[in-house]
Amino acid sequence: MEIFKEPIHYQDPVLCLKVWQFEERDGTARQEESMLPATWHYHKEVEFLLVKQGAHNMFTPNRSYTLNEGDVMVIGSSQLHRGRPISKELVYIVLHFDLETYFDPSMMRYYRHFSEVSCPLEELNYIFRENAALRAEAGSIIERIHSEIMEKPVGYEIVASMQIKHLLLTLLRGDSRGLLQAQGGANSDAMKPVLEYIEQNFSDRIELEEVSRLAGMSYSYFSKAFKKTMGLSFISFVNRKRIAKAERLLATSGRNIDDIARSVGFENMAHFFKLFKRFNGCTPKEFKQKINAIVPVRE
């Protein structure tokens, strides 16, 4: 099965987003850019999809979604997915953006779940299935972002940035199941450089003394502050990042399991296998077999 990392070329490097409308009429593509890849792919950016006309199937490793006119879907960062048009007349908008760009001090307390530490963003799609008003609101926001970016009126950057946050707020306030929970407080701002450092260095050995210094805290205070802010201990957070990277490498490369484990920061293979099975319910080998033989189950 072919899987690849899709490059996202931002229309505005400051906003770190890309939004395009795709159209297919009688099997002929008429769109602002080539159609979305039909093969399994992933990207760092969060993705929102709005179907304006027709019907479209979207697949993730554990679910399939049938999206009709007015339907909206969210796909998390680095989540494997693929699409397949159902109808000959199809119009849809795809929005990609780098979530971290929009985490200013007012947003940091919500970093934990939006960054998928505890819950994949895919789980929030229940909001769009169950709440027609919020589904319509999210669709309107996506269309507004698309219009602003394509037409570029004065101040479009301000509007687009505000609308991205409005989209995240819609998820937050529509989350009746409580998957998105406010975290932390006074120490949230101090964690941003720490999280950036982890993202860039989690494949290497990370010393608590170094990240404590980045946060401007003592070693002992940092450990408590990190867990209070993120909902996980520092070590658990880093291990989740490492296992997530290992999952993508298992799906997208032909490297052996030991090599992958070492490349994401694990020298102890027994520890790697134990953590991988804890997070995925299967061994790395079973995970790879599952991805290659997957038949998505209809949601």
mmCIF file of C-alpha atoms in Angstrom:
data_model
loop_
_atom_site.group_PDB
_atom_site.id
_atom_site.type_symbol
_atom_site.label_atom_id
_atom_site.label_comp_id
_atom_site.label_asym_id
_atom_site.label_seq_id
_atom_site.Cartn_x
_atom_site.Cartn_y
_atom_site.Cartn_z
ATOM 1 C CA MET A 1 0.000 0.000 0.000
ATOM 2 C CA GLU A 2 1.380 3.400 -1.004
ATOM 3 C CA ILE A 3 1.612 5.962 1.808
ATOM 4 C CA PHE A 4 3.389 9.283 1.702
ATOM 5 C CA LYS A 5 3.851 12.561 3.508
ATOM 6 C CA GLU A 6 1.968 15.240 1.593
ATOM 7 C CA PRO A 7 3.807 18.576 1.388
ATOM 8 C CA ILE A 8 1.578 21.519 2.298
ATOM 9 C CA HIS A 9 2.615 24.684 0.478
ATOM 10 C CA TYR A 10 1.264 27.637 2.442
ATOM 11 C CA GLN A 11 -0.428 30.473 0.581
ATOM 12 C CA ASP A 12 0.731 32.752 3.375
ATOM 13 C CA PRO A 13 3.880 31.765 5.308
ATOM 14 C CA VAL A 14 2.922 33.960 8.277
ATOM 15 C CA LEU A 15 -0.531 32.380 8.662
ATOM 16 C CA CYS A 16 0.876 28.875 7.976
ATOM 17 C CA LEU A 17 -2.259 27.773 6.157
ATOM 18 C CA LYS A 18 -3.497 26.524 2.823
ATOM 19 C CA VAL A 19 -7.134 26.504 1.698
ATOM 20 C CA TRP A 20 -8.383 25.373 -1.725
ATOM 21 C CA GLN A 21 -11.687 24.565 -3.374
ATOM 22 C CA PHE A 22 -11.815 21.383 -5.446
ATOM 23 C CA GLU A 23 -14.416 20.671 -8.111
ATOM 24 C CA GLU A 24 -15.203 17.634 -10.198
ATOM 25 C CA ARG A 25 -17.876 17.773 -12.917
ATOM 26 C CA ASP A 26 -18.740 14.661 -14.949
ATOM 27 C CA GLY A 27 -15.435 13.095 -13.973
ATOM 28 C CA THR A 28 -13.420 16.128 -15.050
ATOM 29 C CA ALA A 29 -11.476 18.048 -12.418
ATOM 30 C CA ARG A 30 -11.882 21.828 -12.325
ATOM 31 C CA GLN A 31 -10.159 23.163 -9.250
ATOM 32 C CA GLU A 32 -7.691 25.703 -7.972
ATOM 33 C CA GLU A 33 -5.115 22.941 -7.603
ATOM 34 C CA SER A 34 -4.843 19.228 -8.372
ATOM 35 C CA MET A 35 -7.258 16.942 -6.527
ATOM 36 C CA LEU A 36 -6.409 15.549 -3.123
ATOM 37 C CA PRO A 37 -4.305 12.370 -3.267
ATOM 38 C CA ALA A 38 -6.428 9.215 -3.257
ATOM 39 C CA THR A 39 -3.669 7.186 -1.582
ATOM 40 C CA TRP A 40 -2.974 7.081 2.138
ATOM 41 C CA HIS A 41 -1.106 10.210 3.190
ATOM 42 C CA TYR A 42 -0.449 12.468 6.171
ATOM 43 C CA HIS A 43 0.857 15.934 7.019
ATOM 44 C CA LYS A 44 1.785 17.902 10.122
ATOM 45 C CA GLU A 45 -1.055 20.352 9.547
ATOM 46 C CA VAL A 46 -4.563 19.874 10.925
ATOM 47 C CA GLU A 47 -7.133 19.459 8.131
ATOM 48 C CA PHE A 48 -10.775 20.527 7.898
ATOM 49 C CA LEU A 49 -12.905 19.455 4.954
ATOM 50 C CA LEU A 50 -16.268 20.978 3.894
ATOM 51 C CA VAL A 51 -18.393 19.357 1.181
ATOM 52 C CA LYS A 52 -20.375 22.022 -0.682
ATOM 53 C CA GLN A 53 -21.945 19.771 -3.312
ATOM 54 C CA GLY A 54 -22.087 16.046 -3.924
ATOM 55 C CA ALA A 55 -20.713 13.262 -1.745
ATOM 56 C CA HIS A 56 -17.229 12.204 -0.728
ATOM 57 C CA ASN A 57 -15.743 9.328 1.266
ATOM 58 C CA MET A 58 -12.891 9.923 3.711
ATOM 59 C CA PHE A 59 -10.978 7.119 5.398
ATOM 60 C CA THR A 60 -8.702 6.912 8.442
ATOM 61 C CA PRO A 61 -7.131 3.664 9.698
ATOM 62 C CA ASN A 62 -10.097 2.863 11.966
ATOM 63 C CA ARG A 63 -13.086 4.614 10.386
ATOM 64 C CA SER A 64 -14.719 5.642 7.137
ATOM 65 C CA TYR A 65 -16.884 8.730 6.721
ATOM 66 C CA THR A 66 -19.486 9.517 4.081
ATOM 67 C CA LEU A 67 -19.660 13.284 3.708
ATOM 68 C CA ASN A 68 -22.624 14.867 1.944
ATOM 69 C CA GLU A 69 -23.486 18.484 1.137
ATOM 70 C CA GLY A 70 -22.836 20.687 4.175
ATOM 71 C CA ASP A 71 -20.855 18.064 6.074
ATOM 72 C CA VAL A 72 -17.599 18.974 7.823
ATOM 73 C CA MET A 73 -14.748 16.750 9.022
ATOM 74 C CA VAL A 74 -11.561 17.347 11.017
ATOM 75 C CA ILE A 75 -8.376 15.285 10.645
ATOM 76 C CA GLY A 76 -5.590 15.600 13.196
ATOM 77 C CA SER A 77 -1.908 16.324 12.728
ATOM 78 C CA SER A 78 -0.013 13.452 11.039
ATOM 79 C CA GLN A 79 -3.192 11.316 10.921
ATOM 80 C CA LEU A 80 -3.142 8.806 8.066
ATOM 81 C CA HIS A 81 -6.113 9.367 5.744
ATOM 82 C CA ARG A 82 -7.309 9.116 2.149
ATOM 83 C CA GLY A 83 -10.323 10.267 0.141
ATOM 84 C CA ARG A 84 -12.577 8.923 -2.611
ATOM 85 C CA PRO A 85 -15.249 10.888 -4.490
ATOM 86 C CA ILE A 86 -18.663 9.218 -4.551
ATOM 87 C CA SER A 87 -20.611 11.498 -6.887
ATOM 88 C CA LYS A 88 -19.664 12.808 -10.341
ATOM 89 C CA GLU A 89 -20.644 16.329 -9.307
ATOM 90 C CA LEU A 90 -18.417 17.185 -6.355
ATOM 91 C CA VAL A 91 -17.328 20.506 -4.823
ATOM 92 C CA TYR A 92 -15.434 20.715 -1.540
ATOM 93 C CA ILE A 93 -13.044 22.972 0.362
ATOM 94 C CA VAL A 94 -9.955 21.701 2.183
ATOM 95 C CA LEU A 95 -8.284 23.805 4.879
ATOM 96 C CA HIS A 96 -4.834 22.963 6.265
ATOM 97 C CA PHE A 97 -3.118 24.935 9.012
ATOM 98 C CA ASP A 98 -0.264 24.499 11.473
ATOM 99 C CA LEU A 99 -2.022 24.392 14.829
ATOM 100 C CA GLU A 100 1.019 25.525 16.812
ATOM 101 C CA THR A 101 1.023 28.876 14.992
ATOM 102 C CA TYR A 102 -2.261 29.773 16.697
ATOM 103 C CA PHE A 103 -1.287 28.918 20.266
ATOM 104 C CA ASP A 104 -0.682 32.339 21.755
ATOM 105 C CA PRO A 105 -0.879 32.840 25.568
ATOM 106 C CA SER A 106 -4.688 32.879 25.522
ATOM 107 C CA MET A 107 -4.735 29.448 23.847
ATOM 108 C CA MET A 108 -1.976 27.631 25.731
ATOM 109 C CA ARG A 109 -4.242 26.282 28.449
ATOM 110 C CA TYR A 110 -6.053 24.275 25.748
ATOM 111 C CA TYR A 111 -2.891 22.836 24.201
ATOM 112 C CA ARG A 112 -3.211 19.410 25.773
ATOM 113 C CA HIS A 113 -6.184 18.057 23.814
ATOM 114 C CA PHE A 114 -5.925 20.163 20.679
ATOM 115 C CA SER A 115 -2.391 18.811 20.278
ATOM 116 C CA GLU A 116 -3.756 15.235 20.571
ATOM 117 C CA VAL A 117 -1.724 14.231 23.595
ATOM 118 C CA SER A 118 -4.690 12.392 25.115
ATOM 119 C CA CYS A 119 -7.349 12.355 22.395
ATOM 120 C CA PRO A 120 -7.075 12.373 18.566
ATOM 121 C CA LEU A 121 -8.824 15.336 16.959
ATOM 122 C CA GLU A 122 -10.658 12.812 14.810
ATOM 123 C CA GLU A 123 -12.740 11.961 17.878
ATOM 124 C CA LEU A 124 -14.270 15.456 17.700
ATOM 125 C CA ASN A 125 -16.098 14.631 14.479
ATOM 126 C CA TYR A 126 -19.034 13.536 16.613
ATOM 127 C CA ILE A 127 -19.740 17.270 17.090
ATOM 128 C CA PHE A 128 -20.435 17.732 13.376
ATOM 129 C CA ARG A 129 -22.562 14.581 13.205
ATOM 130 C CA GLU A 130 -24.718 15.424 16.217
ATOM 131 C CA ASN A 131 -25.004 19.229 16.121
ATOM 132 C CA ALA A 132 -26.398 20.655 12.873
ATOM 133 C CA ALA A 133 -26.034 24.272 14.028
ATOM 134 C CA LEU A 134 -22.338 23.885 14.848
ATOM 135 C CA ARG A 135 -21.764 21.950 11.626
ATOM 136 C CA ALA A 136 -23.241 24.864 9.672
ATOM 137 C CA GLU A 137 -21.210 27.368 11.705
ATOM 138 C CA ALA A 138 -17.962 25.505 11.042
ATOM 139 C CA GLY A 139 -18.783 25.301 7.341
ATOM 140 C CA SER A 140 -19.424 29.044 7.218
ATOM 141 C CA ILE A 141 -16.075 29.722 8.914
ATOM 142 C CA ILE A 142 -14.213 27.536 6.404
ATOM 143 C CA GLU A 143 -15.893 29.328 3.496
ATOM 144 C CA ARG A 144 -15.001 32.721 5.004
ATOM 145 C CA ILE A 145 -11.341 31.708 5.353
ATOM 146 C CA HIS A 146 -11.298 30.483 1.757
ATOM 147 C CA SER A 147 -12.852 33.710 0.487
ATOM 148 C CA GLU A 148 -10.412 35.913 2.419
ATOM 149 C CA ILE A 149 -7.323 34.002 1.302
ATOM 150 C CA MET A 150 -8.341 33.851 -2.358
ATOM 151 C CA GLU A 151 -9.518 37.478 -2.667
ATOM 152 C CA LYS A 152 -6.942 39.005 -0.289
ATOM 153 C CA PRO A 153 -8.785 42.190 0.723
ATOM 154 C CA VAL A 154 -7.050 44.613 3.079
ATOM 155 C CA GLY A 155 -6.664 42.942 6.465
ATOM 156 C CA TYR A 156 -7.320 39.417 5.190
ATOM 157 C CA GLU A 157 -4.518 38.092 7.414
ATOM 158 C CA ILE A 158 -6.306 39.401 10.512
ATOM 159 C CA VAL A 159 -9.624 37.915 9.443
ATOM 160 C CA ALA A 160 -8.122 34.517 8.579
ATOM 161 C CA SER A 161 -6.303 34.328 11.918
ATOM 162 C CA MET A 162 -9.455 35.253 13.810
ATOM 163 C CA GLN A 163 -11.514 32.705 11.878
ATOM 164 C CA ILE A 164 -9.056 29.877 12.624
ATOM 165 C CA LYS A 165 -9.449 30.620 16.318
ATOM 166 C CA HIS A 166 -13.220 30.850 15.841
ATOM 167 C CA LEU A 167 -13.118 27.364 14.309
ATOM 168 C CA LEU A 168 -11.206 26.022 17.317
ATOM 169 C CA LEU A 169 -13.636 27.805 19.656
ATOM 170 C CA THR A 170 -16.537 26.133 17.849
ATOM 171 C CA LEU A 171 -15.000 22.747 18.630
ATOM 172 C CA LEU A 172 -14.316 23.724 22.223
ATOM 173 C CA ARG A 173 -17.838 24.976 22.965
ATOM 174 C CA GLY A 174 -19.499 22.214 20.995
ATOM 175 C CA ASP A 175 -17.657 19.450 22.835
ATOM 176 C CA SER A 176 -20.521 18.069 24.914
ATOM 177 C CA ARG A 177 -18.481 14.962 25.768
ATOM 178 C CA GLY A 178 -15.720 16.986 27.405
ATOM 179 C CA LEU A 179 -12.856 15.758 25.257
ATOM 180 C CA LEU A 180 -11.394 19.262 25.234
ATOM 181 C CA GLN A 181 -10.613 20.437 28.743
ATOM 182 C CA ALA A 182 -8.876 23.623 29.909
ATOM 183 C CA GLN A 183 -5.529 22.838 31.485
ATOM 184 C CA GLY A 184 -2.908 24.533 33.574
ATOM 185 C CA GLY A 185 -2.957 28.200 34.398
ATOM 186 C CA ALA A 186 -0.053 30.350 35.465
ATOM 187 C CA ASN A 187 2.599 28.065 33.919
ATOM 188 C CA SER A 188 0.997 27.573 30.485
ATOM 189 C CA ASP A 189 3.042 30.284 28.743
ATOM 190 C CA ALA A 190 6.308 28.905 30.118
ATOM 191 C CA MET A 191 5.631 25.532 28.486
ATOM 192 C CA LYS A 192 5.588 26.792 24.893
ATOM 193 C CA PRO A 193 9.400 26.832 24.427
ATOM 194 C CA VAL A 194 9.554 23.450 26.165
ATOM 195 C CA LEU A 195 6.996 21.959 23.763
ATOM 196 C CA GLU A 196 8.862 23.398 20.779
ATOM 197 C CA TYR A 197 12.112 21.920 22.092
ATOM 198 C CA ILE A 198 10.498 18.492 22.553
ATOM 199 C CA GLU A 199 9.074 18.582 19.018
ATOM 200 C CA GLN A 200 12.512 19.255 17.565
ATOM 201 C CA ASN A 201 14.516 16.897 19.778
ATOM 202 C CA PHE A 202 12.349 14.003 20.959
ATOM 203 C CA SER A 203 14.370 11.521 18.886
ATOM 204 C CA ASP A 204 17.428 12.353 21.013
ATOM 205 C CA ARG A 205 18.094 12.112 24.712
ATOM 206 C CA ILE A 206 16.259 14.953 26.470
ATOM 207 C CA GLU A 207 17.525 16.049 29.859
ATOM 208 C CA LEU A 208 15.042 17.407 32.385
ATOM 209 C CA GLU A 209 17.630 19.939 33.511
ATOM 210 C CA GLU A 210 17.685 21.467 30.023
ATOM 211 C CA VAL A 211 13.907 21.778 29.631
ATOM 212 C CA SER A 212 13.615 23.079 33.207
ATOM 213 C CA ARG A 213 16.015 25.842 32.241
ATOM 214 C CA LEU A 214 13.961 26.653 29.137
ATOM 215 C CA ALA A 215 10.880 27.000 31.330
ATOM 216 C CA GLY A 216 12.768 29.152 33.851
ATOM 217 C CA MET A 217 11.967 26.723 36.662
ATOM 218 C CA SER A 218 13.802 24.515 39.093
ATOM 219 C CA TYR A 219 14.056 20.807 38.295
ATOM 220 C CA SER A 220 11.605 19.746 41.012
ATOM 221 C CA TYR A 221 9.061 22.493 40.306
ATOM 222 C CA PHE A 222 9.133 21.896 36.534
ATOM 223 C CA SER A 223 8.027 18.256 36.834
ATOM 224 C CA LYS A 224 4.949 19.228 38.849
ATOM 225 C CA ALA A 225 4.145 22.242 36.655
ATOM 226 C CA PHE A 226 4.410 20.226 33.438
ATOM 227 C CA LYS A 227 2.034 17.527 34.646
ATOM 228 C CA LYS A 228 -0.457 20.105 35.907
ATOM 229 C CA THR A 229 -0.391 21.946 32.576
ATOM 230 C CA MET A 230 -0.307 19.023 30.147
ATOM 231 C CA GLY A 231 -2.123 16.337 32.128
ATOM 232 C CA LEU A 232 0.798 13.920 31.702
ATOM 233 C CA SER A 233 4.201 13.558 33.259
ATOM 234 C CA PHE A 234 7.072 14.910 31.185
ATOM 235 C CA ILE A 235 8.404 11.407 30.455
ATOM 236 C CA SER A 236 4.960 10.116 29.404
ATOM 237 C CA PHE A 237 4.490 13.107 27.095
ATOM 238 C CA VAL A 238 7.841 12.535 25.370
ATOM 239 C CA ASN A 239 7.190 8.796 25.064
ATOM 240 C CA ARG A 240 3.825 9.441 23.390
ATOM 241 C CA LYS A 241 5.548 11.699 20.883
ATOM 242 C CA ARG A 242 8.141 9.016 20.192
ATOM 243 C CA ILE A 243 5.605 6.216 19.744
ATOM 244 C CA ALA A 244 3.497 8.385 17.404
ATOM 245 C CA LYS A 245 6.570 8.979 15.242
ATOM 246 C CA ALA A 246 7.325 5.264 15.284
ATOM 247 C CA GLU A 247 3.781 4.539 14.053
ATOM 248 C CA ARG A 248 4.271 6.810 11.036
ATOM 249 C CA LEU A 249 7.649 5.267 10.238
ATOM 250 C CA LEU A 250 6.193 1.759 10.447
ATOM 251 C CA ALA A 251 3.501 2.788 7.971
ATOM 252 C CA THR A 252 5.656 4.761 5.562
ATOM 253 C CA SER A 253 9.111 3.175 5.503
ATOM 254 C CA GLY A 254 10.625 -0.213 4.898
ATOM 255 C CA ARG A 255 12.991 0.098 7.858
ATOM 256 C CA ASN A 256 13.134 -2.705 10.412
ATOM 257 C CA ILE A 257 11.511 -2.279 13.801
ATOM 258 C CA ASP A 258 14.746 -2.070 15.805
ATOM 259 C CA ASP A 259 16.062 0.691 13.554
ATOM 260 C CA ILE A 260 12.807 2.643 13.877
ATOM 261 C CA ALA A 261 12.842 2.311 17.655
ATOM 262 C CA ARG A 262 16.372 3.690 17.879
ATOM 263 C CA SER A 263 15.601 6.515 15.453
ATOM 264 C CA VAL A 264 12.804 7.830 17.720
ATOM 265 C CA GLY A 265 14.907 7.715 20.876
ATOM 266 C CA PHE A 266 14.555 4.176 22.285
ATOM 267 C CA GLU A 267 17.702 2.173 22.991
ATOM 268 C CA ASN A 268 15.912 -0.414 25.118
ATOM 269 C CA MET A 269 13.857 -2.556 22.718
ATOM 270 C CA ALA A 270 11.860 -4.219 25.486
ATOM 271 C CA HIS A 271 10.764 -0.798 26.745
ATOM 272 C CA PHE A 272 9.814 0.275 23.209
ATOM 273 C CA PHE A 273 7.698 -2.846 22.624
ATOM 274 C CA LYS A 274 6.004 -2.443 26.004
ATOM 275 C CA LEU A 275 5.058 1.195 25.378
ATOM 276 C CA PHE A 276 3.997 0.564 21.786
ATOM 277 C CA LYS A 277 1.603 -2.182 22.859
ATOM 278 C CA ARG A 278 0.269 -0.025 25.702
ATOM 279 C CA PHE A 279 -0.620 2.826 23.312
ATOM 280 C CA ASN A 280 -1.791 0.718 20.343
ATOM 281 C CA GLY A 281 -3.037 -2.557 21.784
ATOM 282 C CA CYS A 282 -0.746 -4.483 19.428
ATOM 283 C CA THR A 283 2.914 -5.073 18.672
ATOM 284 C CA PRO A 284 4.771 -2.983 16.048
ATOM 285 C CA LYS A 285 4.682 -5.939 13.641
ATOM 286 C CA GLU A 286 0.925 -6.374 14.107
ATOM 287 C CA PHE A 287 0.444 -2.619 13.623
ATOM 288 C CA LYS A 288 2.299 -2.714 10.296
ATOM 289 C CA GLN A 289 0.263 -5.705 9.131
ATOM 290 C CA LYS A 290 -2.941 -3.914 10.105
ATOM 291 C CA ILE A 291 -2.051 -0.770 8.150
ATOM 292 C CA ASN A 292 -1.107 -2.730 5.044
ATOM 293 C CA ALA A 293 -4.213 -4.900 5.096
ATOM 294 C CA ILE A 294 -6.681 -2.339 6.387
ATOM 295 C CA VAL A 295 -10.277 -2.264 5.254
ATOM 296 C CA PRO A 296 -11.779 0.831 6.922
ATOM 297 C CA VAL A 297 -14.959 0.234 8.897
ATOM 298 C CA ARG A 298 -17.890 2.489 8.067
ATOM 299 C CA GLU A 299 -18.698 4.937 10.848
#
